[in-house]
CSV table of C-alpha atoms in Angstrom, one decimal:
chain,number,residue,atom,x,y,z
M,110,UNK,CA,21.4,11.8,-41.9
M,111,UNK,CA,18.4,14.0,-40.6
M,112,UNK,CA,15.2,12.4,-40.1
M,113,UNK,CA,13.6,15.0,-42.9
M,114,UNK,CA,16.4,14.2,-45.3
M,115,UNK,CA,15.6,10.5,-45.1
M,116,UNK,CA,12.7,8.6,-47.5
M,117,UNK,CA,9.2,8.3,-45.5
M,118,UNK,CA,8.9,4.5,-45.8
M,119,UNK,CA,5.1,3.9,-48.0
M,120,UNK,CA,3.3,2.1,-45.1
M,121,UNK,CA,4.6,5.1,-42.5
M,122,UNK,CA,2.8,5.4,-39.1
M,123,UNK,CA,2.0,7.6,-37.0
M,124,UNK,CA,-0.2,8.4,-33.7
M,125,UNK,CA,-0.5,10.0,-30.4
M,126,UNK,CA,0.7,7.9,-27.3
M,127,UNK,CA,-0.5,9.1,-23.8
M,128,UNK,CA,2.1,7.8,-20.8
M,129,UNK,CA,-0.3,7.4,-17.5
M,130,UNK,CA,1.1,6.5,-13.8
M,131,UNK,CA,0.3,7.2,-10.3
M,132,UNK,CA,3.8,10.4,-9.5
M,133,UNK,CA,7.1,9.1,-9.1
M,134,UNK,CA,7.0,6.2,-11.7
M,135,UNK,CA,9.4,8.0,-14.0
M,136,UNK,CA,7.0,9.0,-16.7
M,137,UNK,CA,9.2,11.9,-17.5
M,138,UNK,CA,12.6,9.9,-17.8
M,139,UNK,CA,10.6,7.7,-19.9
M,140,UNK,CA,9.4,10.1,-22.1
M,141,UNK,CA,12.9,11.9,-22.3
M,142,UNK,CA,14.8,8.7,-23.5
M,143,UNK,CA,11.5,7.8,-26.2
M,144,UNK,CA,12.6,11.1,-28.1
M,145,UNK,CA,16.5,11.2,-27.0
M,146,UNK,CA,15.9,14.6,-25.8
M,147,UNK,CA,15.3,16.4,-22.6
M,148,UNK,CA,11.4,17.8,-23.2
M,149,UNK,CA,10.3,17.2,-19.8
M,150,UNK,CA,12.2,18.2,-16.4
M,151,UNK,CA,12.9,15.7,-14.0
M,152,UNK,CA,13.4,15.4,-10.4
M,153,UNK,CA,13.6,13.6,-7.4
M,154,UNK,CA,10.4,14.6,-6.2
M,155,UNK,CA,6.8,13.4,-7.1
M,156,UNK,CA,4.6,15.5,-9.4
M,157,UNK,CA,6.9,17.4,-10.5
M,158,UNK,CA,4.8,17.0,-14.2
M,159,UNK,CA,2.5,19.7,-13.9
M,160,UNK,CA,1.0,20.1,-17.8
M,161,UNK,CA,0.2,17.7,-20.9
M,162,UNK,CA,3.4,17.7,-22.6
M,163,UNK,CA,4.1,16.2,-26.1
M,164,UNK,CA,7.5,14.8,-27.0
M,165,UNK,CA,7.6,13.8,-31.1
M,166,UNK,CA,9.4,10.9,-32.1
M,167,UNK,CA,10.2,10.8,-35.7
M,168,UNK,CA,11.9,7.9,-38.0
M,169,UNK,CA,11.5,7.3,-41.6
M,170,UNK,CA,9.2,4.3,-40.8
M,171,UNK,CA,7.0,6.2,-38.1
M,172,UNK,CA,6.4,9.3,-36.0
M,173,UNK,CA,5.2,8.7,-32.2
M,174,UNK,CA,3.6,11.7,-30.5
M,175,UNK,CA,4.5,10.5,-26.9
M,176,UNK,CA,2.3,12.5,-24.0
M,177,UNK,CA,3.7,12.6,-20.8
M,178,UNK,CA,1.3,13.3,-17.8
M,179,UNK,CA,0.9,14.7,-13.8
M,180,UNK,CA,1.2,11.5,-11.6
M,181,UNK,CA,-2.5,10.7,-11.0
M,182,UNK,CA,-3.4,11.8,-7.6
M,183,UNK,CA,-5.7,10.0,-4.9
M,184,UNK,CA,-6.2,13.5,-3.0
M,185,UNK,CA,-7.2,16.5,-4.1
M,186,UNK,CA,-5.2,19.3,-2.1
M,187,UNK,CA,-5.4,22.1,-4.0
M,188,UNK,CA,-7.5,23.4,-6.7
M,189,UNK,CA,-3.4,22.8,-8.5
M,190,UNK,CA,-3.9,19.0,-7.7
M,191,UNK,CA,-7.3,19.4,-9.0
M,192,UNK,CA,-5.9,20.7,-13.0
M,193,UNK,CA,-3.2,18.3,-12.8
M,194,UNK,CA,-5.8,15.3,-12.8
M,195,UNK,CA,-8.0,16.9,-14.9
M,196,UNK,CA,-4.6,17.0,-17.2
M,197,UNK,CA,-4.6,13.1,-16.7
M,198,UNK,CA,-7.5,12.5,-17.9
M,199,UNK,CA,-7.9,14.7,-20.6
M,200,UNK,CA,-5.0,13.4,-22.2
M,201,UNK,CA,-7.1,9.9,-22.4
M,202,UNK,CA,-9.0,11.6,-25.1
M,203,UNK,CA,-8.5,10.6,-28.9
M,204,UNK,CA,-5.3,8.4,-28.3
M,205,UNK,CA,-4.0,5.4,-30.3
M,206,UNK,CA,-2.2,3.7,-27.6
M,207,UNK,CA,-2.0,4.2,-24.0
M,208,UNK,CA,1.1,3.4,-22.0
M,209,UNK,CA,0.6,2.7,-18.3
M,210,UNK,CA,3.6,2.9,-16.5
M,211,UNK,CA,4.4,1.2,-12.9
M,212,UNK,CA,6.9,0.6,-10.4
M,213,UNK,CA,8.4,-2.7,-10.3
M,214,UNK,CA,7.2,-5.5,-7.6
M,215,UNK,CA,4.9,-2.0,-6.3
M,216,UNK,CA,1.3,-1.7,-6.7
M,217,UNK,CA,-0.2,1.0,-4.5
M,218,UNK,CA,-3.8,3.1,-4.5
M,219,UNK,CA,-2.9,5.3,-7.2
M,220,UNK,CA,-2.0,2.3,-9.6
M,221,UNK,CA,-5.2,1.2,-8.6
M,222,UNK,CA,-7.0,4.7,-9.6
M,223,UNK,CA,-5.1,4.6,-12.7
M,224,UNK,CA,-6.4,1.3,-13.5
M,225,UNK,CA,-9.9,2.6,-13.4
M,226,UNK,CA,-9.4,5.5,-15.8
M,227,UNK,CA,-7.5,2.9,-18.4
M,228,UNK,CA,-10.3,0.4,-18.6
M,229,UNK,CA,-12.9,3.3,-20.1
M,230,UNK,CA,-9.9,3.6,-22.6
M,231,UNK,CA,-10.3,1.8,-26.0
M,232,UNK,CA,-6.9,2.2,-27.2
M,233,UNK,CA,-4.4,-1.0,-26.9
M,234,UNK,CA,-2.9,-0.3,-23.8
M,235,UNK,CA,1.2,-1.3,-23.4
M,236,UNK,CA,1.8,-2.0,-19.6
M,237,UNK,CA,5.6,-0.9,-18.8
M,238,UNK,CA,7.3,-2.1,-15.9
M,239,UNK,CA,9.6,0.2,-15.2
M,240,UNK,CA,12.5,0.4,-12.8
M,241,UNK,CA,14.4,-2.5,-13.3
M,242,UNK,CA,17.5,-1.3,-11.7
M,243,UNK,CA,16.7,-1.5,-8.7
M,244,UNK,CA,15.6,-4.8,-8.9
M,245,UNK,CA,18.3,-7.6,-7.1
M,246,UNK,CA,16.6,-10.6,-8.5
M,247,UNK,CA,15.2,-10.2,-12.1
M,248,UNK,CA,13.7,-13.9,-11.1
M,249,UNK,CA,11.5,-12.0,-8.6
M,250,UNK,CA,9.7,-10.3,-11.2
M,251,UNK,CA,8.2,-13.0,-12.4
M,252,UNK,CA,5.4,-13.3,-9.8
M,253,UNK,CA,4.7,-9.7,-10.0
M,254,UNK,CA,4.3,-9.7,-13.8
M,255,UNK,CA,1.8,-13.0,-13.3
M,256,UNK,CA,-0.5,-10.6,-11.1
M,257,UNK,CA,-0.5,-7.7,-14.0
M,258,UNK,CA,-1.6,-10.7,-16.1
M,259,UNK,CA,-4.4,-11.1,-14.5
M,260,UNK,CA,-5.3,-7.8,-14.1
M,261,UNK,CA,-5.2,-6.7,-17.7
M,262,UNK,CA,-5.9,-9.6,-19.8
M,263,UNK,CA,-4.0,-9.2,-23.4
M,264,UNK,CA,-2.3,-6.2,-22.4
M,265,UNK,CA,1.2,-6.0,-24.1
M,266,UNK,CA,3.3,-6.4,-20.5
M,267,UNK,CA,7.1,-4.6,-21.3
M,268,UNK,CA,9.8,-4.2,-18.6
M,269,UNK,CA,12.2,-1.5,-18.6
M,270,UNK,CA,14.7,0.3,-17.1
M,271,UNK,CA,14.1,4.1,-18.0
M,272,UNK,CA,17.0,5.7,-16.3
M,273,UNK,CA,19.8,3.3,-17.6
M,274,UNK,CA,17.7,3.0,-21.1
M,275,UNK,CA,17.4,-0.6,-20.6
M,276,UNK,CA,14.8,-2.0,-23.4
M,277,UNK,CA,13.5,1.4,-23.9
M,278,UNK,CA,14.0,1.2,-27.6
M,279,UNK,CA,12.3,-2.3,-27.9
M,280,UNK,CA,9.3,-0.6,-26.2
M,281,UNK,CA,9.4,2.1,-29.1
M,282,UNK,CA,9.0,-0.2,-31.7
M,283,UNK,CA,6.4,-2.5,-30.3
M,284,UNK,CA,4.5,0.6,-29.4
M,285,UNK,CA,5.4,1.8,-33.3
M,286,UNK,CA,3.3,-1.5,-34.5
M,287,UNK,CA,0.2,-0.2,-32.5
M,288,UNK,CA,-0.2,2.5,-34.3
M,289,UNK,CA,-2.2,3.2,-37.4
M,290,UNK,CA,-1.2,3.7,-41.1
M,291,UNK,CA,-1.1,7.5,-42.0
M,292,UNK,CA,1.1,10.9,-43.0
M,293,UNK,CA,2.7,12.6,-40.0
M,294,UNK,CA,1.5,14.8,-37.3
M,295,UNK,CA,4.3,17.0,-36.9
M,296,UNK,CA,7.2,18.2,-39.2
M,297,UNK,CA,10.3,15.6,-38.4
M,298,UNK,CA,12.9,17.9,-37.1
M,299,UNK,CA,10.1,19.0,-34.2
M,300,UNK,CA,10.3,17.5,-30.7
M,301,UNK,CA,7.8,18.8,-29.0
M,302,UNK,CA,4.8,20.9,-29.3
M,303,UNK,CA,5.5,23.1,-26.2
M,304,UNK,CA,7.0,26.4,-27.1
M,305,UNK,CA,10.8,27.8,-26.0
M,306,UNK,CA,9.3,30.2,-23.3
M,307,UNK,CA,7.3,27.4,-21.9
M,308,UNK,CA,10.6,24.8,-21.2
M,309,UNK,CA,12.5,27.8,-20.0
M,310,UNK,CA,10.1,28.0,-17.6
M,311,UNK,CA,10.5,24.5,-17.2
M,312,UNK,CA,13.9,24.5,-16.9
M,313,UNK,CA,14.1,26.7,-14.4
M,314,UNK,CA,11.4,25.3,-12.2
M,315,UNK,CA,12.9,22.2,-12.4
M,316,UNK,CA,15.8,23.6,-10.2
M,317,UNK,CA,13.6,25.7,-8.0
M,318,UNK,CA,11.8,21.5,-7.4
M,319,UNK,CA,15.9,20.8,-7.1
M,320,UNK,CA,17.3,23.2,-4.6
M,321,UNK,CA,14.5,23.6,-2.1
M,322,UNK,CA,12.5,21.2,0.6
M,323,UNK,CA,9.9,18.7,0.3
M,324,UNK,CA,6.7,21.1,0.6
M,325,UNK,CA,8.1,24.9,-0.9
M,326,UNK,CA,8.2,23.4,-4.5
M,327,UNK,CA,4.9,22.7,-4.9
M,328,UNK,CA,3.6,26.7,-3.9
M,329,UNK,CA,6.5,27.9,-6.5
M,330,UNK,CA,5.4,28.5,-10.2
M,331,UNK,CA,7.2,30.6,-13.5
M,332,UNK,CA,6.5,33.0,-15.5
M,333,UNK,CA,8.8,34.1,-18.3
M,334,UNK,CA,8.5,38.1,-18.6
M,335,UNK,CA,11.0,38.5,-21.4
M,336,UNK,CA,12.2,35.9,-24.2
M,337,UNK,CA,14.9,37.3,-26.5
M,338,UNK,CA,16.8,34.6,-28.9
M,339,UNK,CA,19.4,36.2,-30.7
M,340,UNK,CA,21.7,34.1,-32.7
M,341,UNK,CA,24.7,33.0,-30.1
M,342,UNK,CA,22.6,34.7,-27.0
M,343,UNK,CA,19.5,34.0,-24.7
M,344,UNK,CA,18.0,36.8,-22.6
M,345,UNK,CA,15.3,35.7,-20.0
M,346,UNK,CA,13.7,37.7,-17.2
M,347,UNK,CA,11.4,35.2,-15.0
M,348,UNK,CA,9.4,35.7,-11.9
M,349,UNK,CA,9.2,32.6,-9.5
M,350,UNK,CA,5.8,33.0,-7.6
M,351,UNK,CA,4.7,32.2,-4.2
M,352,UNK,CA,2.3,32.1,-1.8
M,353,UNK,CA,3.8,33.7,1.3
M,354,UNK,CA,6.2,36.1,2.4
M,355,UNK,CA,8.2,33.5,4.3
M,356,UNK,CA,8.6,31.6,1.2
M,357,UNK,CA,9.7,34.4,-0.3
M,358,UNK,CA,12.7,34.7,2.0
M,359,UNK,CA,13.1,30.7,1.9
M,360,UNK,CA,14.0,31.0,-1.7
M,361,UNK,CA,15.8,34.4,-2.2
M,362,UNK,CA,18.0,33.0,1.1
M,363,UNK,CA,20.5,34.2,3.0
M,364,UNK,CA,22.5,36.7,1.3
M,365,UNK,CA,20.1,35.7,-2.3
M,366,UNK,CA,22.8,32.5,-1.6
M,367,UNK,CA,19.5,30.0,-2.9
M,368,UNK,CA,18.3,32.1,-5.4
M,369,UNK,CA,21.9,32.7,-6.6
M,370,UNK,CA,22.5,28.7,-6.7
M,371,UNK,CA,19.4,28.3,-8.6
M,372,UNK,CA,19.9,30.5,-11.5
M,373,UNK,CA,23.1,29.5,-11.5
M,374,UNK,CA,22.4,25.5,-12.4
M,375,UNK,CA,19.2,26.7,-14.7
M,376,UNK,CA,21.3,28.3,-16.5
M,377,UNK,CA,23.8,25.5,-17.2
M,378,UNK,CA,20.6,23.7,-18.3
M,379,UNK,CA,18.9,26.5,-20.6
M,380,UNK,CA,22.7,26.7,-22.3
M,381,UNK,CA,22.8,23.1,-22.7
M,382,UNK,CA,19.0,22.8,-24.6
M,383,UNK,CA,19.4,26.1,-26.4
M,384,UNK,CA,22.9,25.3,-27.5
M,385,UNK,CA,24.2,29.2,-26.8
M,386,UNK,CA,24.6,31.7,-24.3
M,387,UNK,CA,22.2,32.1,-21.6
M,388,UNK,CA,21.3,35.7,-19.8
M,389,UNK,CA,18.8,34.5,-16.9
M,390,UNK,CA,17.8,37.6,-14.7
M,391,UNK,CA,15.4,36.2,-11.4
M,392,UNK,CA,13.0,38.0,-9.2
M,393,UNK,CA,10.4,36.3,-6.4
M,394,UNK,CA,7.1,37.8,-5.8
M,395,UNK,CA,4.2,36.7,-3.7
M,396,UNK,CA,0.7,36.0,-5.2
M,397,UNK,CA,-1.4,34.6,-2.3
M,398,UNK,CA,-2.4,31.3,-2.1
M,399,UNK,CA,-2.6,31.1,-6.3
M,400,UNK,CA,-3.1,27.4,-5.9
M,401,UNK,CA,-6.4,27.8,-5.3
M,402,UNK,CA,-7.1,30.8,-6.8
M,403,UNK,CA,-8.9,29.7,-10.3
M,404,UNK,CA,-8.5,33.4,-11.6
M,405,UNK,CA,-4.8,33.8,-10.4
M,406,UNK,CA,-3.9,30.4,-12.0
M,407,UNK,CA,-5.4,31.4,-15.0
M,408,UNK,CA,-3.3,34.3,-15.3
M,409,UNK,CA,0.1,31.9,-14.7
M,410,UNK,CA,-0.7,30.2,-17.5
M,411,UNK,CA,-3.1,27.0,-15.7
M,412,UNK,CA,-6.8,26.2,-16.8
């Protein structure tokens, strides 16, 4: 039965949860299995979480606005790394839980950094070990967990496996019990707050993050120049930005053999969320050095 077809229970919750980590903590898998639905993209690589994004949660005993965040960041490279942080710690801001999520038996500068910023938080904070499975001795853990103890006294300490869903729903409901008493946030069919053109984008960048080296990603942003949703067909025109000439080329690739082979699989995806037919048209253009640009990331859709 649909959530909004099911009786809201009388002492219903609801609340906005904010999930913090240093990059690479799996934040965004995290988030995906919390609402059972792809919402943010996930790769391999670190930072791939660029924006706030809100996945909605609902049941007919609560509704759990989940916000997943950048990895905090030690450096500040770009004026790019500079708005993803600021995107951490904006999203601190008028919370009712926060969820701080680390690596298991790891503890590095960043976790440190993100420490800092959750102490000035008043919200119950959940700490959620995640990673589990790759983890030879659970026993081992133990020591580790003893440490976060003392770290962050009365801190609810929860470990997961995000990827193989292990626990994850326990973590819901505990987190469900933190929050207060009150009608909900959202309408119970929504999932997140983001709009369609905004995770095609996604989607698509998600492969560009997929297909290409460790450093090219990170210069590489979306725009969607047409969105048309008819009712068994998707048309999308996108432009995939970056910085040089030579990236340009990097991306487009022999023969437009890369670009090719990235439209290809971001379509796959984009048919997949939509549920329908997918028309993806791709084109690469330079805009110099837009990461630190405040006017030109403005115009992509940053600050």
């Amino acid at each position: 039965m649909p959530v909004s077809d099911q009786e809201q229970a009388p002492d219903f919750k609801a609340g906005y949860v904010t999930i913090i980590g240093r990059p690479n903590v799996g934040k965004s898998t995290l988030l995906n299995q919390l609402v059972e639905h792809k919402v943010s993209i996930v790769t391999r690589k670190p930072q791939t979480t660029r924006w706030q994004l809100r996945g909605i949660k609902s049941t007919p005993a609560y509704q759990i606005v989940f916000t997943d965040t950048p990895g905090y960041q030690h450096t500040h490279k770009s004026g790019l790394n500079r708005f993803m942080n600021r995107e951490v710690v904006n999203a601190l801001a008028h919370i009712d839980v926060v969820v701080f999520v680390v690596e298991a038996l790891k503890w590095e500068r960043e976790d440190s950094l993100v420490a800092e910023l959750v102490q000035d938080v008043a919200a119950p904070l959940a700490l959620v070990i995640n990673k589990l499975d790759l983890l030879k001795e659970r026993a081992a853990l133990l020591p580790y967990i003893d440490s976060l103890k003392e770290k962050f006294a009365g801190a609810e300490i929860i470990p997961i496996s995000a990827r193989r869903r292990r626990d994850v729903t326990r973590l819901e409901q505990k987190l469900a019990c933190l929050l207060p008493t009150g009608e909900p946030l959202f309408p119970p069919d929504q999932i997140s707050d983001k709009s369609a053109r905004f995770l095609a984008a996604e989607y698509i960048r998600e492969q560009v993050m997929t297909h290409l080296g460790d450093e090219l990603p990170y210069r590489t942003t979306i725009t969607i120049d047409q969105f048309k949703e008819e009712k068994s067909l998707l048309t999308l025109y996108a432009t995939i930005w970056v910085e040089r000439r030579s990236q340009r080329a990097i991306l487009i690739g022999a023969n437009g053999k890369m670009l090719k082979s990235i439209g290809y699989d971001a379509r796959v995806e984009l048919e997949k969320f939509f549920a329908k037919k997918v028309y993806l048209q791709t084109w690469v253009k330079v805009k110099r050095d837009w990461t630190e640009d405040a006017q030109a990331m403005q115009t992509l859709g940053y600050i």
